[in-house]
Amino acid sequence: MNRLGMEFSWSVKLGVLAYLFLALKFVLIAYYATDIDAHRAAYLTAVLALFAFAALAATVDVWQRRTAREWRKALRVPPVFLLALATFGACTILVAWTRPVGAVVAGAFVALVLVLSVISRAWRSTEFRFEAFEFADKVTEHEWERLMAADLPILVPLRPGKHDLRAREIEVRTRHRIPGTLPIMFVLAEVADPSDFNQRPLVRIAREEGRVVIHITRCCSVAHAVAACALELAKTGGVPEVHFGWSVENPVTANLHFVLFGIGNVPWMVYTLIRRADVPDDRKPHVIVA
């Protein structure tokens, strides 16, 4: 199940959603009183919407599986699931159009879950949420110990995708005035499921184009992975520096992307996480944006 960046364990433990749903039910019962048609319409809309979205999920899943297997485009669409999607989707729209009260009731429950999840994630977004690193192999573990003993580790995060490491290094050294005698380590963090609130990232260190690249996977957010990497390296040896470039992304959009999907607004979040970390000030890594 895709939890869309929502972490439910705390709400299940405290029963928050159950109490809120119960309160919403009492409000709806009090509002619609004995209007049986309104309750029937709400139930019918919810059931049809459930079937429609289940058919949509099945259609997309089959499409992705067949795409991965390199099926021809004409054969990737599952006709049975597509027919079910069209049928249930049309019925849902028809019922919602003729009996809008059902859509209103169902929408109230959806809105309640979304609002609660966004508020809770925004509230807890600056928690460190890091347990420990796990290493892909012995070579990585040995390289990590060597990095922890470095005098001045310089970390340069990369965005997922193809990179010209040589061009990126020249750009960073020129813009941040880093001398050629200081080695640069690139950090490539990839988000897995942002709903996994606590993380035990997997680290793999490799040399690509003659440069050290720290691959971090199984992350709940890029910012938390980069901050954890810098703080772990700061435990011994020199205090690391984390160098970022300015992003052209809209600040509001960046914040929403981080809250919902664990990506976006990385420099500010890394700085905030490091600043709030329970370590001496002289051992906190430096975040530099230029």
PDB file of N, CA, C and O in Angstrom, residues 134-179:
ATOM      1  N   GLU A 134      23.697   1.041   7.514  1.00  0.00           N
ATOM      2  CA  GLU A 134      24.079  -0.323   7.174  1.00  0.00           C
ATOM      3  C   GLU A 134      24.916  -0.261   5.906  1.00  0.00           C
ATOM      4  O   GLU A 134      24.660   0.571   5.029  1.00  0.00           O
ATOM      5  N   PHE A 135      25.918  -1.134   5.816  1.00  0.00           N
ATOM      6  CA  PHE A 135      26.869  -1.063   4.712  1.00  0.00           C
ATOM      7  C   PHE A 135      26.655  -2.226   3.748  1.00  0.00           C
ATOM      8  O   PHE A 135      26.381  -3.358   4.149  1.00  0.00           O
ATOM      9  N   ALA A 136      26.805  -1.906   2.459  1.00  0.00           N
ATOM     10  CA  ALA A 136      26.511  -2.885   1.416  1.00  0.00           C
ATOM     11  C   ALA A 136      27.540  -4.008   1.380  1.00  0.00           C
ATOM     12  O   ALA A 136      27.205  -5.150   1.058  1.00  0.00           O
ATOM     13  N   ASP A 137      28.801  -3.709   1.726  1.00  0.00           N
ATOM     14  CA  ASP A 137      29.851  -4.724   1.664  1.00  0.00           C
ATOM     15  C   ASP A 137      31.011  -4.297   2.554  1.00  0.00           C
ATOM     16  O   ASP A 137      31.025  -3.195   3.110  1.00  0.00           O
ATOM     17  N   LYS A 138      31.990  -5.178   2.655  1.00  0.00           N
ATOM     18  CA  LYS A 138      33.158  -4.904   3.501  1.00  0.00           C
ATOM     19  C   LYS A 138      34.013  -3.767   2.933  1.00  0.00           C
ATOM     20  O   LYS A 138      34.615  -3.007   3.691  1.00  0.00           O
ATOM     21  N   VAL A 139      34.078  -3.676   1.615  1.00  0.00           N
ATOM     22  CA  VAL A 139      34.857  -2.594   1.000  1.00  0.00           C
ATOM     23  C   VAL A 139      34.279  -1.243   1.399  1.00  0.00           C
ATOM     24  O   VAL A 139      35.008  -0.312   1.754  1.00  0.00           O
ATOM     25  N   THR A 140      32.953  -1.139   1.373  1.00  0.00           N
ATOM     26  CA  THR A 140      32.301   0.104   1.778  1.00  0.00           C
ATOM     27  C   THR A 140      32.573   0.420   3.240  1.00  0.00           C
ATOM     28  O   THR A 140      32.848   1.567   3.610  1.00  0.00           O
ATOM     29  N   GLU A 141      32.514  -0.616   4.066  1.00  0.00           N
ATOM     30  CA  GLU A 141      32.772  -0.403   5.495  1.00  0.00           C
ATOM     31  C   GLU A 141      34.191   0.089   5.732  1.00  0.00           C
ATOM     32  O   GLU A 141      34.419   0.985   6.555  1.00  0.00           O
ATOM     33  N   HIS A 142      35.138  -0.478   4.997  1.00  0.00           N
ATOM     34  CA  HIS A 142      36.531  -0.042   5.122  1.00  0.00           C
ATOM     35  C   HIS A 142      36.693   1.392   4.631  1.00  0.00           C
ATOM     36  O   HIS A 142      37.374   2.209   5.274  1.00  0.00           O
ATOM     37  N   GLU A 143      36.054   1.734   3.490  1.00  0.00           N
ATOM     38  CA  GLU A 143      36.126   3.093   2.961  1.00  0.00           C
ATOM     39  C   GLU A 143      35.490   4.096   3.926  1.00  0.00           C
ATOM     40  O   GLU A 143      35.979   5.216   4.088  1.00  0.00           O
ATOM     41  N   TRP A 144      34.413   3.678   4.567  1.00  0.00           N
ATOM     42  CA  TRP A 144      33.737   4.567   5.513  1.00  0.00           C
ATOM     43  C   TRP A 144      34.644   4.875   6.710  1.00  0.00           C
ATOM     44  O   TRP A 144      34.708   6.016   7.162  1.00  0.00           O
ATOM     45  N   GLU A 145      35.338   3.885   7.207  1.00  0.00           N
ATOM     46  CA  GLU A 145      36.268   4.112   8.311  1.00  0.00           C
ATOM     47  C   GLU A 145      37.384   5.056   7.891  1.00  0.00           C
ATOM     48  O   GLU A 145      37.835   5.901   8.692  1.00  0.00           O
ATOM     49  N   ARG A 146      37.827   4.936   6.647  1.00  0.00           N
ATOM     50  CA  ARG A 146      38.868   5.836   6.153  1.00  0.00           C
ATOM     51  C   ARG A 146      38.354   7.274   6.064  1.00  0.00           C
ATOM     52  O   ARG A 146      39.067   8.229   6.405  1.00  0.00           O
ATOM     53  N   LEU A 147      37.104   7.439   5.626  1.00  0.00           N
ATOM     54  CA  LEU A 147      36.518   8.772   5.519  1.00  0.00           C
ATOM     55  C   LEU A 147      36.326   9.404   6.893  1.00  0.00           C
ATOM     56  O   LEU A 147      36.489  10.620   7.055  1.00  0.00           O
ATOM     57  N   MET A 148      35.989   8.583   7.883  1.00  0.00           N
ATOM     58  CA  MET A 148      35.792   9.107   9.230  1.00  0.00           C
ATOM     59  C   MET A 148      37.090   9.611   9.846  1.00  0.00           C
ATOM     60  O   MET A 148      37.074  10.391  10.799  1.00  0.00           O
ATOM     61  N   ALA A 149      38.214   9.154   9.311  1.00  0.00           N
ATOM     62  CA  ALA A 149      39.512   9.597   9.823  1.00  0.00           C
ATOM     63  C   ALA A 149      40.084  10.773   9.042  1.00  0.00           C
ATOM     64  O   ALA A 149      41.169  11.261   9.355  1.00  0.00           O
ATOM     65  N   ALA A 150      39.339  11.259   8.027  1.00  0.00           N
ATOM     66  CA  ALA A 150      39.841  12.351   7.191  1.00  0.00           C
ATOM     67  C   ALA A 150      39.914  13.650   7.992  1.00  0.00           C
ATOM     68  O   ALA A 150      39.121  13.888   8.907  1.00  0.00           O
ATOM     69  N   ASP A 151      40.858  14.512   7.634  1.00  0.00           N
ATOM     70  CA  ASP A 151      41.044  15.774   8.350  1.00  0.00           C
ATOM     71  C   ASP A 151      39.911  16.759   8.074  1.00  0.00           C
ATOM     72  O   ASP A 151      39.453  17.453   8.976  1.00  0.00           O
ATOM     73  N   LEU A 152      39.460  16.842   6.818  1.00  0.00           N
ATOM     74  CA  LEU A 152      38.399  17.776   6.462  1.00  0.00           C
ATOM     75  C   LEU A 152      37.533  17.157   5.364  1.00  0.00           C
ATOM     76  O   LEU A 152      37.724  17.428   4.173  1.00  0.00           O
ATOM     77  N   PRO A 153      36.568  16.321   5.748  1.00  0.00           N
ATOM     78  CA  PRO A 153      35.680  15.733   4.731  1.00  0.00           C
ATOM     79  C   PRO A 153      34.803  16.811   4.089  1.00  0.00           C
ATOM     80  O   PRO A 153      34.161  17.598   4.787  1.00  0.00           O
ATOM     81  N   ILE A 154      34.794  16.858   2.777  1.00  0.00           N
ATOM     82  CA  ILE A 154      33.953  17.801   2.038  1.00  0.00           C
ATOM     83  C   ILE A 154      32.909  17.005   1.260  1.00  0.00           C
ATOM     84  O   ILE A 154      33.247  16.226   0.367  1.00  0.00           O
ATOM     85  N   LEU A 155      31.659  17.187   1.622  1.00  0.00           N
ATOM     86  CA  LEU A 155      30.559  16.448   1.023  1.00  0.00           C
ATOM     87  C   LEU A 155      29.804  17.336   0.043  1.00  0.00           C
ATOM     88  O   LEU A 155      29.460  18.481   0.373  1.00  0.00           O
ATOM     89  N   VAL A 156      29.553  16.810  -1.141  1.00  0.00           N
ATOM     90  CA  VAL A 156      28.792  17.538  -2.161  1.00  0.00           C
ATOM     91  C   VAL A 156      27.621  16.666  -2.588  1.00  0.00           C
ATOM     92  O   VAL A 156      27.807  15.684  -3.310  1.00  0.00           O
ATOM     93  N   PRO A 157      26.410  16.973  -2.131  1.00  0.00           N
ATOM     94  CA  PRO A 157      25.241  16.172  -2.529  1.00  0.00           C
ATOM     95  C   PRO A 157      24.943  16.321  -4.020  1.00  0.00           C
ATOM     96  O   PRO A 157      25.135  17.391  -4.612  1.00  0.00           O
ATOM     97  N   LEU A 158      24.464  15.224  -4.604  1.00  0.00           N
ATOM     98  CA  LEU A 158      24.079  15.198  -6.013  1.00  0.00           C
ATOM     99  C   LEU A 158      22.592  14.911  -6.134  1.00  0.00           C
ATOM    100  O   LEU A 158      22.017  14.194  -5.317  1.00  0.00           O
ATOM    101  N   ARG A 159      21.975  15.457  -7.165  1.00  0.00           N
ATOM    102  CA  ARG A 159      20.598  15.092  -7.460  1.00  0.00           C
ATOM    103  C   ARG A 159      20.576  13.759  -8.191  1.00  0.00           C
ATOM    104  O   ARG A 159      21.470  13.461  -8.981  1.00  0.00           O
ATOM    105  N   PRO A 160      19.562  12.918  -7.949  1.00  0.00           N
ATOM    106  CA  PRO A 160      19.468  11.640  -8.674  1.00  0.00           C
ATOM    107  C   PRO A 160      19.417  11.874 -10.178  1.00  0.00           C
ATOM    108  O   PRO A 160      18.825  12.830 -10.659  1.00  0.00           O
ATOM    109  N   GLY A 161      20.068  11.001 -10.918  1.00  0.00           N
ATOM    110  CA  GLY A 161      20.143  11.141 -12.366  1.00  0.00           C
ATOM    111  C   GLY A 161      21.587  11.079 -12.825  1.00  0.00           C
ATOM    112  O   GLY A 161      22.514  10.889 -12.030  1.00  0.00           O
ATOM    113  N   LYS A 162      21.790  11.242 -14.126  1.00  0.00           N
ATOM    114  CA  LYS A 162      23.144  11.184 -14.669  1.00  0.00           C
ATOM    115  C   LYS A 162      23.910  12.454 -14.322  1.00  0.00           C
ATOM    116  O   LYS A 162      23.384  13.543 -14.347  1.00  0.00           O
ATOM    117  N   HIS A 163      25.217  12.268 -14.032  1.00  0.00           N
ATOM    118  CA  HIS A 163      26.044  13.395 -13.650  1.00  0.00           C
ATOM    119  C   HIS A 163      27.401  13.290 -14.329  1.00  0.00           C
ATOM    120  O   HIS A 163      27.967  12.202 -14.475  1.00  0.00           O
ATOM    121  N   ASP A 164      27.901  14.431 -14.742  1.00  0.00           N
ATOM    122  CA  ASP A 164      29.286  14.545 -15.195  1.00  0.00           C
ATOM    123  C   ASP A 164      30.082  14.971 -13.969  1.00  0.00           C
ATOM    124  O   ASP A 164      30.125  16.158 -13.620  1.00  0.00           O
ATOM    125  N   LEU A 165      30.670  14.000 -13.283  1.00  0.00           N
ATOM    126  CA  LEU A 165      31.333  14.287 -12.020  1.00  0.00           C
ATOM    127  C   LEU A 165      32.490  15.264 -12.186  1.00  0.00           C
ATOM    128  O   LEU A 165      32.722  16.109 -11.311  1.00  0.00           O
ATOM    129  N   ARG A 166      33.199  15.155 -13.295  1.00  0.00           N
ATOM    130  CA  ARG A 166      34.323  16.067 -13.512  1.00  0.00           C
ATOM    131  C   ARG A 166      33.822  17.505 -13.625  1.00  0.00           C
ATOM    132  O   ARG A 166      34.369  18.421 -12.982  1.00  0.00           O
ATOM    133  N   ALA A 167      32.780  17.721 -14.402  1.00  0.00           N
ATOM    134  CA  ALA A 167      32.231  19.074 -14.558  1.00  0.00           C
ATOM    135  C   ALA A 167      31.652  19.585 -13.246  1.00  0.00           C
ATOM    136  O   ALA A 167      31.796  20.762 -12.903  1.00  0.00           O
ATOM    137  N   ARG A 168      31.017  18.685 -12.507  1.00  0.00           N
ATOM    138  CA  ARG A 168      30.438  19.085 -11.231  1.00  0.00           C
ATOM    139  C   ARG A 168      31.533  19.478 -10.235  1.00  0.00           C
ATOM    140  O   ARG A 168      31.395  20.453  -9.496  1.00  0.00           O
ATOM    141  N   GLU A 169      32.633  18.721 -10.226  1.00  0.00           N
ATOM    142  CA  GLU A 169      33.727  19.045  -9.312  1.00  0.00           C
ATOM    143  C   GLU A 169      34.355  20.385  -9.661  1.00  0.00           C
ATOM    144  O   GLU A 169      34.642  21.199  -8.772  1.00  0.00           O
ATOM    145  N   ILE A 170      34.552  20.643 -10.953  1.00  0.00           N
ATOM    146  CA  ILE A 170      35.122  21.926 -11.366  1.00  0.00           C
ATOM    147  C   ILE A 170      34.208  23.067 -10.942  1.00  0.00           C
ATOM    148  O   ILE A 170      34.669  24.113 -10.434  1.00  0.00           O
ATOM    149  N   GLU A 171      32.893  22.885 -11.132  1.00  0.00           N
ATOM    150  CA  GLU A 171      31.930  23.923 -10.765  1.00  0.00           C
ATOM    151  C   GLU A 171      31.964  24.194  -9.263  1.00  0.00           C
ATOM    152  O   GLU A 171      31.987  25.355  -8.826  1.00  0.00           O
ATOM    153  N   VAL A 172      31.992  23.117  -8.458  1.00  0.00           N
ATOM    154  CA  VAL A 172      31.972  23.279  -7.003  1.00  0.00           C
ATOM    155  C   VAL A 172      33.264  23.920  -6.515  1.00  0.00           C
ATOM    156  O   VAL A 172      33.240  24.840  -5.684  1.00  0.00           O
ATOM    157  N   ARG A 173      34.389  23.449  -7.019  1.00  0.00           N
ATOM    158  CA  ARG A 173      35.671  24.019  -6.567  1.00  0.00           C
ATOM    159  C   ARG A 173      35.776  25.498  -6.954  1.00  0.00           C
ATOM    160  O   ARG A 173      36.297  26.309  -6.173  1.00  0.00           O
ATOM    161  N   THR A 174      35.293  25.842  -8.123  1.00  0.00           N
ATOM    162  CA  THR A 174      35.382  27.236  -8.572  1.00  0.00           C
ATOM    163  C   THR A 174      34.449  28.130  -7.767  1.00  0.00           C
ATOM    164  O   THR A 174      34.847  29.194  -7.282  1.00  0.00           O
ATOM    165  N   ARG A 175      33.205  27.702  -7.627  1.00  0.00           N
ATOM    166  CA  ARG A 175      32.209  28.542  -6.955  1.00  0.00           C
ATOM    167  C   ARG A 175      32.454  28.623  -5.451  1.00  0.00           C
ATOM    168  O   ARG A 175      32.260  29.666  -4.837  1.00  0.00           O
ATOM    169  N   HIS A 176      32.892  27.515  -4.839  1.00  0.00           N
ATOM    170  CA  HIS A 176      33.084  27.480  -3.385  1.00  0.00           C
ATOM    171  C   HIS A 176      34.540  27.712  -2.983  1.00  0.00           C
ATOM    172  O   HIS A 176      34.856  27.640  -1.790  1.00  0.00           O
ATOM    173  N   ARG A 177      35.405  27.935  -3.962  1.00  0.00           N
ATOM    174  CA  ARG A 177      36.823  28.214  -3.707  1.00  0.00           C
ATOM    175  C   ARG A 177      37.482  27.120  -2.876  1.00  0.00           C
ATOM    176  O   ARG A 177      38.142  27.372  -1.866  1.00  0.00           O
ATOM    177  N   ILE A 178      37.313  25.879  -3.325  1.00  0.00           N
ATOM    178  CA  ILE A 178      37.917  24.730  -2.649  1.00  0.00           C
ATOM    179  C   ILE A 178      39.210  24.381  -3.381  1.00  0.00           C
ATOM    180  O   ILE A 178      39.188  24.098  -4.585  1.00  0.00           O
ATOM    181  N   PRO A 179      40.340  24.395  -2.710  1.00  0.00           N
ATOM    182  CA  PRO A 179      41.609  24.082  -3.385  1.00  0.00           C
ATOM    183  C   PRO A 179      41.651  22.637  -3.871  1.00  0.00           C
ATOM    184  O   PRO A 179      40.985  21.757  -3.327  1.00  0.00           O
TER     185      PRO A 179
END
